């Protein structure tokens, strides 16, 4: 199990991108997601699943995560989430395709 050491963010507010902010959370609180997206009604569940699965694949169990989505594709959400995790002090594991 890995812990978030500090608040970190990755991404831009440009179209087709997302800003992912990850902050420490209390032990046992789980992954708390706040998603803001112009396409939330159509893709909110997919955004949530992509971000959660990316975080869980890195053995992080407790985090506060804010996603400000501007129409980012799946691979962009994964890349931004991994970058934010790395900046937050998580030692990344290699992830398969």
Short mmCIF file of N, CA, C and O in Angstrom, two decimals:
data_model
loop_
_atom_site.label_atom_id
_atom_site.label_comp_id
_atom_site.label_asym_id
_atom_site.label_seq_id
_atom_site.Cartn_x
_atom_site.Cartn_y
_atom_site.Cartn_z
N UNK A 1 0.85 -1.17 0.00
CA UNK A 1 0.00 0.00 0.00
C UNK A 1 0.89 1.24 0.00
O UNK A 1 1.84 1.34 0.76
N UNK A 2 0.57 2.18 -0.87
CA UNK A 2 1.33 3.42 -0.96
C UNK A 2 0.46 4.58 -0.45
O UNK A 2 -0.76 4.53 -0.54
N UNK A 3 1.14 5.61 0.02
CA UNK A 3 0.43 6.78 0.53
C UNK A 3 0.76 8.02 -0.28
O UNK A 3 1.88 8.16 -0.79
N UNK A 4 -0.20 8.92 -0.34
CA UNK A 4 0.01 10.23 -0.95
C UNK A 4 0.74 11.06 0.10
O UNK A 4 0.27 11.21 1.23
N UNK A 5 1.90 11.61 -0.25
CA UNK A 5 2.69 12.39 0.70
C UNK A 5 2.33 13.87 0.71
O UNK A 5 2.45 14.53 1.73
N UNK A 6 1.91 14.39 -0.45
CA UNK A 6 1.58 15.81 -0.55
C UNK A 6 0.58 16.02 -1.68
O UNK A 6 0.38 15.14 -2.52
N UNK A 7 -0.03 17.18 -1.71
CA UNK A 7 -0.96 17.52 -2.78
C UNK A 7 -0.18 17.80 -4.05
O UNK A 7 0.85 18.47 -4.02
N UNK A 8 -0.66 17.27 -5.17
CA UNK A 8 0.00 17.47 -6.46
C UNK A 8 -1.05 17.51 -7.57
O UNK A 8 -2.16 17.02 -7.40
N UNK A 9 -0.64 18.10 -8.70
CA UNK A 9 -1.58 18.23 -9.81
C UNK A 9 -0.84 18.03 -11.13
O UNK A 9 0.36 18.24 -11.23
N UNK A 10 -1.61 17.61 -12.13
CA UNK A 10 -1.08 17.45 -13.48
C UNK A 10 -2.17 17.79 -14.48
O UNK A 10 -3.35 17.56 -14.22
N UNK A 11 -1.77 18.32 -15.63
CA UNK A 11 -2.71 18.62 -16.69
C UNK A 11 -2.90 20.10 -16.91
O UNK A 11 -2.29 20.93 -16.24
N UNK A 12 -3.74 20.41 -17.89
CA UNK A 12 -4.04 21.81 -18.24
C UNK A 12 -5.54 21.98 -18.42
O UNK A 12 -6.28 21.00 -18.51
N UNK A 13 -5.95 23.22 -18.52
CA UNK A 13 -7.37 23.52 -18.72
C UNK A 13 -7.70 23.66 -20.22
O UNK A 13 -8.76 24.16 -20.57
N UNK A 14 -6.81 23.18 -21.05
CA UNK A 14 -7.04 23.23 -22.49
C UNK A 14 -8.11 22.23 -22.90
O UNK A 14 -8.35 21.24 -22.21
N UNK A 15 -8.70 22.46 -24.06
CA UNK A 15 -9.68 21.53 -24.60
C UNK A 15 -9.01 20.18 -24.83
O UNK A 15 -7.83 20.10 -25.18
N UNK A 16 -9.74 19.10 -24.61
CA UNK A 16 -9.26 17.72 -24.75
C UNK A 16 -8.20 17.34 -23.72
O UNK A 16 -7.39 16.44 -23.95
N UNK A 17 -8.18 18.01 -22.58
CA UNK A 17 -7.25 17.70 -21.51
C UNK A 17 -8.03 17.68 -20.20
O UNK A 17 -9.24 17.87 -20.18
N UNK A 18 -7.32 17.46 -19.11
CA UNK A 18 -7.94 17.45 -17.79
C UNK A 18 -6.89 17.88 -16.77
O UNK A 18 -5.69 17.67 -16.97
N UNK A 19 -7.35 18.47 -15.68
CA UNK A 19 -6.49 18.76 -14.54
C UNK A 19 -6.86 17.77 -13.44
O UNK A 19 -8.01 17.70 -13.02
N UNK A 20 -5.87 17.00 -13.01
CA UNK A 20 -6.07 16.03 -11.94
C UNK A 20 -5.30 16.53 -10.72
O UNK A 20 -4.10 16.75 -10.80
N UNK A 21 -6.00 16.70 -9.61
CA UNK A 21 -5.37 17.10 -8.36
C UNK A 21 -5.56 15.97 -7.36
O UNK A 21 -6.68 15.52 -7.14
N UNK A 22 -4.46 15.55 -6.76
CA UNK A 22 -4.48 14.44 -5.80
C UNK A 22 -3.93 14.95 -4.47
O UNK A 22 -2.89 15.60 -4.45
N UNK A 23 -4.66 14.65 -3.39
CA UNK A 23 -4.25 15.08 -2.05
C UNK A 23 -4.34 13.91 -1.08
O UNK A 23 -5.10 12.96 -1.30
N UNK A 24 -3.56 13.98 0.01
CA UNK A 24 -3.65 12.93 1.02
C UNK A 24 -5.05 12.86 1.64
O UNK A 24 -5.76 13.87 1.70
N UNK A 25 -5.41 11.68 2.08
CA UNK A 25 -6.68 11.46 2.77
C UNK A 25 -6.41 10.60 4.00
O UNK A 25 -5.40 9.91 4.08
N UNK A 26 -7.34 10.65 4.94
CA UNK A 26 -7.19 9.85 6.16
C UNK A 26 -7.20 8.36 5.83
O UNK A 26 -7.89 7.92 4.91
N UNK A 27 -6.43 7.61 6.59
CA UNK A 27 -6.37 6.16 6.40
C UNK A 27 -7.76 5.56 6.54
O UNK A 27 -8.51 5.90 7.45
N UNK A 28 -8.11 4.71 5.61
CA UNK A 28 -9.41 4.05 5.64
C UNK A 28 -10.54 4.81 4.98
O UNK A 28 -11.66 4.33 4.90
N UNK A 29 -10.25 6.01 4.47
CA UNK A 29 -11.31 6.82 3.86
C UNK A 29 -11.58 6.46 2.41
O UNK A 29 -12.58 6.87 1.83
N UNK A 30 -10.67 5.73 1.77
CA UNK A 30 -10.86 5.32 0.39
C UNK A 30 -10.50 6.42 -0.60
O UNK A 30 -9.93 7.43 -0.24
N UNK A 31 -10.86 6.19 -1.84
CA UNK A 31 -10.60 7.16 -2.90
C UNK A 31 -11.85 8.02 -3.06
O UNK A 31 -12.92 7.51 -3.41
N UNK A 32 -11.71 9.29 -2.76
CA UNK A 32 -12.83 10.24 -2.83
C UNK A 32 -12.67 11.08 -4.09
O UNK A 32 -11.71 11.83 -4.22
N UNK A 33 -13.61 10.93 -5.02
CA UNK A 33 -13.53 11.62 -6.30
C UNK A 33 -14.51 12.77 -6.40
O UNK A 33 -15.67 12.64 -6.02
N UNK A 34 -14.02 13.90 -6.92
CA UNK A 34 -14.85 15.05 -7.25
C UNK A 34 -14.60 15.31 -8.74
O UNK A 34 -13.49 15.71 -9.12
N UNK A 35 -15.60 15.05 -9.57
CA UNK A 35 -15.43 15.18 -11.02
C UNK A 35 -16.27 16.34 -11.54
O UNK A 35 -17.48 16.40 -11.30
N UNK A 36 -15.61 17.24 -12.25
CA UNK A 36 -16.28 18.33 -12.95
C UNK A 36 -15.98 18.15 -14.43
O UNK A 36 -14.82 18.15 -14.82
N UNK A 37 -17.02 17.99 -15.22
CA UNK A 37 -16.81 17.73 -16.64
C UNK A 37 -17.99 18.25 -17.45
O UNK A 37 -19.14 18.09 -17.05
N UNK A 38 -17.67 18.82 -18.61
CA UNK A 38 -18.72 19.29 -19.51
C UNK A 38 -19.45 18.11 -20.16
O UNK A 38 -20.53 18.29 -20.71
N UNK A 39 -18.87 16.93 -20.10
CA UNK A 39 -19.48 15.73 -20.68
C UNK A 39 -19.81 14.70 -19.60
O UNK A 39 -19.86 13.50 -19.87
N UNK A 40 -20.04 15.18 -18.37
CA UNK A 40 -20.27 14.27 -17.25
C UNK A 40 -21.46 13.35 -17.46
O UNK A 40 -21.40 12.16 -17.15
N UNK A 41 -22.55 13.87 -17.99
CA UNK A 41 -23.75 13.04 -18.18
C UNK A 41 -23.48 11.87 -19.12
O UNK A 41 -23.98 10.77 -18.91
N UNK A 42 -22.66 12.08 -20.14
CA UNK A 42 -22.37 11.03 -21.10
C UNK A 42 -21.23 10.11 -20.62
O UNK A 42 -21.28 8.91 -20.84
N UNK A 43 -20.20 10.69 -20.00
CA UNK A 43 -18.98 9.93 -19.73
C UNK A 43 -18.53 9.94 -18.28
O UNK A 43 -17.43 9.46 -17.97
N UNK A 44 -19.35 10.42 -17.37
CA UNK A 44 -18.96 10.51 -15.97
C UNK A 44 -18.53 9.19 -15.36
O UNK A 44 -17.52 9.12 -14.66
N UNK A 45 -19.27 8.13 -15.63
CA UNK A 45 -18.92 6.82 -15.07
C UNK A 45 -17.61 6.31 -15.65
O UNK A 45 -16.80 5.71 -14.94
N UNK A 46 -17.36 6.56 -16.93
CA UNK A 46 -16.11 6.13 -17.56
C UNK A 46 -14.93 6.92 -17.00
O UNK A 46 -13.86 6.35 -16.76
N UNK A 47 -15.11 8.21 -16.78
CA UNK A 47 -14.05 9.04 -16.19
C UNK A 47 -13.73 8.52 -14.80
O UNK A 47 -12.56 8.33 -14.44
N UNK A 48 -14.76 8.28 -14.01
CA UNK A 48 -14.58 7.78 -12.65
C UNK A 48 -13.83 6.45 -12.66
O UNK A 48 -12.87 6.26 -11.91
N UNK A 49 -14.25 5.52 -13.50
CA UNK A 49 -13.62 4.20 -13.56
C UNK A 49 -12.16 4.30 -13.97
O UNK A 49 -11.29 3.64 -13.38
N UNK A 50 -11.86 5.12 -14.97
CA UNK A 50 -10.48 5.25 -15.44
C UNK A 50 -9.58 5.80 -14.35
O UNK A 50 -8.50 5.25 -14.08
N UNK A 51 -10.00 6.86 -13.68
CA UNK A 51 -9.17 7.48 -12.64
C UNK A 51 -9.03 6.54 -11.45
O UNK A 51 -7.92 6.32 -10.95
N UNK A 52 -10.12 5.95 -10.98
CA UNK A 52 -10.07 5.03 -9.84
C UNK A 52 -9.18 3.83 -10.13
O UNK A 52 -8.35 3.44 -9.30
N UNK A 53 -9.35 3.21 -11.29
CA UNK A 53 -8.57 2.02 -11.64
C UNK A 53 -7.08 2.34 -11.77
O UNK A 53 -6.23 1.53 -11.38
N UNK A 54 -6.77 3.51 -12.29
CA UNK A 54 -5.38 3.93 -12.42
C UNK A 54 -4.74 4.11 -11.04
O UNK A 54 -3.61 3.68 -10.80
N UNK A 55 -5.48 4.70 -10.12
CA UNK A 55 -4.98 4.91 -8.76
C UNK A 55 -4.83 3.57 -8.03
O UNK A 55 -3.80 3.30 -7.42
N UNK A 56 -5.83 2.72 -8.13
CA UNK A 56 -5.78 1.42 -7.47
C UNK A 56 -4.67 0.54 -8.01
O UNK A 56 -4.06 -0.24 -7.26
N UNK A 57 -4.36 0.65 -9.30
CA UNK A 57 -3.28 -0.13 -9.90
C UNK A 57 -1.92 0.25 -9.32
O UNK A 57 -0.97 -0.54 -9.40
N UNK A 58 -1.84 1.41 -8.69
CA UNK A 58 -0.60 1.87 -8.06
C UNK A 58 -0.60 1.58 -6.55
O UNK A 58 0.25 2.09 -5.82
N UNK A 59 -1.55 0.78 -6.09
CA UNK A 59 -1.66 0.36 -4.69
C UNK A 59 -1.91 1.53 -3.74
O UNK A 59 -1.51 1.50 -2.58
N UNK A 60 -2.59 2.55 -4.22
CA UNK A 60 -3.01 3.67 -3.37
C UNK A 60 -4.46 3.41 -2.99
O UNK A 60 -5.30 3.18 -3.86
N UNK A 61 -4.74 3.42 -1.70
CA UNK A 61 -6.10 3.10 -1.25
C UNK A 61 -6.84 4.31 -0.70
O UNK A 61 -8.07 4.29 -0.61
N UNK A 62 -6.11 5.36 -0.30
CA UNK A 62 -6.75 6.54 0.30
C UNK A 62 -6.23 7.80 -0.38
O UNK A 62 -5.03 8.07 -0.36
N UNK A 63 -7.15 8.56 -0.97
CA UNK A 63 -6.77 9.80 -1.65
C UNK A 63 -8.00 10.65 -1.91
O UNK A 63 -9.10 10.13 -2.10
N UNK A 64 -7.79 11.97 -1.90
CA UNK A 64 -8.82 12.90 -2.34
C UNK A 64 -8.40 13.34 -3.74
O UNK A 64 -7.29 13.80 -3.95
N UNK A 65 -9.32 13.18 -4.70
CA UNK A 65 -8.98 13.43 -6.10
C UNK A 65 -10.01 14.37 -6.71
O UNK A 65 -11.22 14.14 -6.60
N UNK A 66 -9.51 15.43 -7.35
CA UNK A 66 -10.39 16.34 -8.08
C UNK A 66 -10.02 16.25 -9.55
O UNK A 66 -8.86 16.36 -9.92
N UNK A 67 -11.04 16.04 -10.38
CA UNK A 67 -10.85 15.96 -11.82
C UNK A 67 -11.64 17.09 -12.47
O UNK A 67 -12.85 17.18 -12.29
N UNK A 68 -10.94 17.95 -13.19
CA UNK A 68 -11.59 18.99 -13.98
C UNK A 68 -11.33 18.61 -15.43
O UNK A 68 -10.24 18.81 -15.96
N UNK A 69 -12.34 18.03 -16.05
CA UNK A 69 -12.22 17.44 -17.38
C UNK A 69 -12.71 18.39 -18.46
O UNK A 69 -13.74 19.04 -18.31
N UNK A 70 -11.95 18.46 -19.54
CA UNK A 70 -12.32 19.28 -20.69
C UNK A 70 -12.42 18.40 -21.95
O UNK A 70 -11.98 18.79 -23.02
N UNK A 71 -12.93 17.18 -21.76
CA UNK A 71 -13.11 16.27 -22.89
C UNK A 71 -11.90 15.40 -23.15
O UNK A 71 -11.67 14.97 -24.28
N UNK A 72 -11.13 15.10 -22.10
CA UNK A 72 -9.93 14.27 -22.25
C UNK A 72 -10.31 12.83 -22.59
O UNK A 72 -11.29 12.30 -22.09
N UNK A 73 -9.49 12.23 -23.43
CA UNK A 73 -9.67 10.81 -23.74
C UNK A 73 -9.09 9.96 -22.62
O UNK A 73 -8.36 10.45 -21.76
N UNK A 74 -9.43 8.68 -22.66
CA UNK A 74 -9.04 7.73 -21.63
C UNK A 74 -7.54 7.75 -21.34
O UNK A 74 -7.12 7.83 -20.19
N UNK A 75 -6.72 7.68 -22.38
CA UNK A 75 -5.27 7.62 -22.17
C UNK A 75 -4.73 8.92 -21.57
O UNK A 75 -3.75 8.91 -20.82
N UNK A 76 -5.38 10.04 -21.86
CA UNK A 76 -4.97 11.32 -21.27
C UNK A 76 -5.29 11.33 -19.78
O UNK A 76 -4.48 11.77 -18.96
N UNK A 77 -6.47 10.84 -19.41
CA UNK A 77 -6.83 10.76 -17.99
C UNK A 77 -5.86 9.87 -17.23
O UNK A 77 -5.44 10.21 -16.12
N UNK A 78 -5.48 8.74 -17.82
CA UNK A 78 -4.51 7.84 -17.17
C UNK A 78 -3.16 8.54 -17.00
O UNK A 78 -2.56 8.48 -15.92
N UNK A 79 -2.68 9.18 -18.06
CA UNK A 79 -1.38 9.84 -18.00
C UNK A 79 -1.36 10.96 -16.97
O UNK A 79 -0.41 11.11 -16.19
N UNK A 80 -2.42 11.76 -16.93
CA UNK A 80 -2.49 12.87 -15.97
C UNK A 80 -2.57 12.33 -14.54
O UNK A 80 -1.98 12.89 -13.62
N UNK A 81 -3.32 11.25 -14.35
CA UNK A 81 -3.44 10.66 -13.01
C UNK A 81 -2.09 10.11 -12.55
O UNK A 81 -1.68 10.34 -11.41
N UNK A 82 -1.38 9.42 -13.42
CA UNK A 82 -0.07 8.89 -13.07
C UNK A 82 0.93 10.00 -12.77
O UNK A 82 1.72 9.91 -11.82
N UNK A 83 0.88 11.06 -13.55
CA UNK A 83 1.79 12.19 -13.32
C UNK A 83 1.50 12.84 -11.96
O UNK A 83 2.42 13.15 -11.20
N UNK A 84 0.23 13.02 -11.64
CA UNK A 84 -0.14 13.61 -10.35
C UNK A 84 0.29 12.70 -9.20
O UNK A 84 0.80 13.18 -8.18
N UNK A 85 0.09 11.40 -9.35
CA UNK A 85 0.52 10.45 -8.32
C UNK A 85 2.02 10.53 -8.09
O UNK A 85 2.49 10.57 -6.95
N UNK A 86 2.78 10.56 -9.17
CA UNK A 86 4.23 10.64 -9.06
C UNK A 86 4.66 11.92 -8.35
O UNK A 86 5.51 11.90 -7.46
N UNK A 87 4.04 13.03 -8.70
CA UNK A 87 4.36 14.31 -8.07
C UNK A 87 3.94 14.35 -6.61
O UNK A 87 4.48 15.12 -5.83
N UNK A 88 2.97 13.51 -6.26
CA UNK A 88 2.48 13.45 -4.88
C UNK A 88 3.32 12.51 -4.01
O UNK A 88 3.03 12.31 -2.84
N UNK A 89 4.37 11.92 -4.59
CA UNK A 89 5.27 11.08 -3.82
C UNK A 89 5.06 9.59 -3.95
O UNK A 89 5.71 8.81 -3.24
N UNK A 90 4.19 9.16 -4.83
CA UNK A 90 3.95 7.73 -5.03
C UNK A 90 5.01 7.19 -5.98
O UNK A 90 5.25 7.76 -7.04
N UNK A 91 5.62 6.09 -5.59
CA UNK A 91 6.59 5.44 -6.46
C UNK A 91 5.80 4.56 -7.43
O UNK A 91 5.19 3.56 -7.04
N UNK A 92 5.78 4.95 -8.70
CA UNK A 92 4.94 4.29 -9.69
C UNK A 92 5.43 2.89 -10.03
O UNK A 92 6.63 2.63 -10.13
N UNK A 93 4.44 2.01 -10.22
CA UNK A 93 4.71 0.65 -10.69
C UNK A 93 4.49 0.66 -12.20
O UNK A 93 3.71 1.44 -12.72
N UNK A 94 5.15 -0.24 -12.88
CA UNK A 94 4.95 -0.35 -14.31
C UNK A 94 3.55 -0.94 -14.56
O UNK A 94 3.15 -1.89 -13.91
N UNK A 95 2.83 -0.35 -15.51
CA UNK A 95 1.45 -0.78 -15.78
C UNK A 95 1.40 -1.33 -17.21
O UNK A 95 1.89 -0.70 -18.14
N UNK A 96 0.77 -2.49 -17.36
CA UNK A 96 0.59 -3.07 -18.69
C UNK A 96 -0.49 -2.36 -19.46
O UNK A 96 -1.24 -1.55 -18.92
N UNK A 97 -0.60 -2.62 -20.72
CA UNK A 97 -1.57 -1.95 -21.59
C UNK A 97 -2.93 -2.38 -21.25
O UNK A 97 -3.72 -2.97 -21.38
#
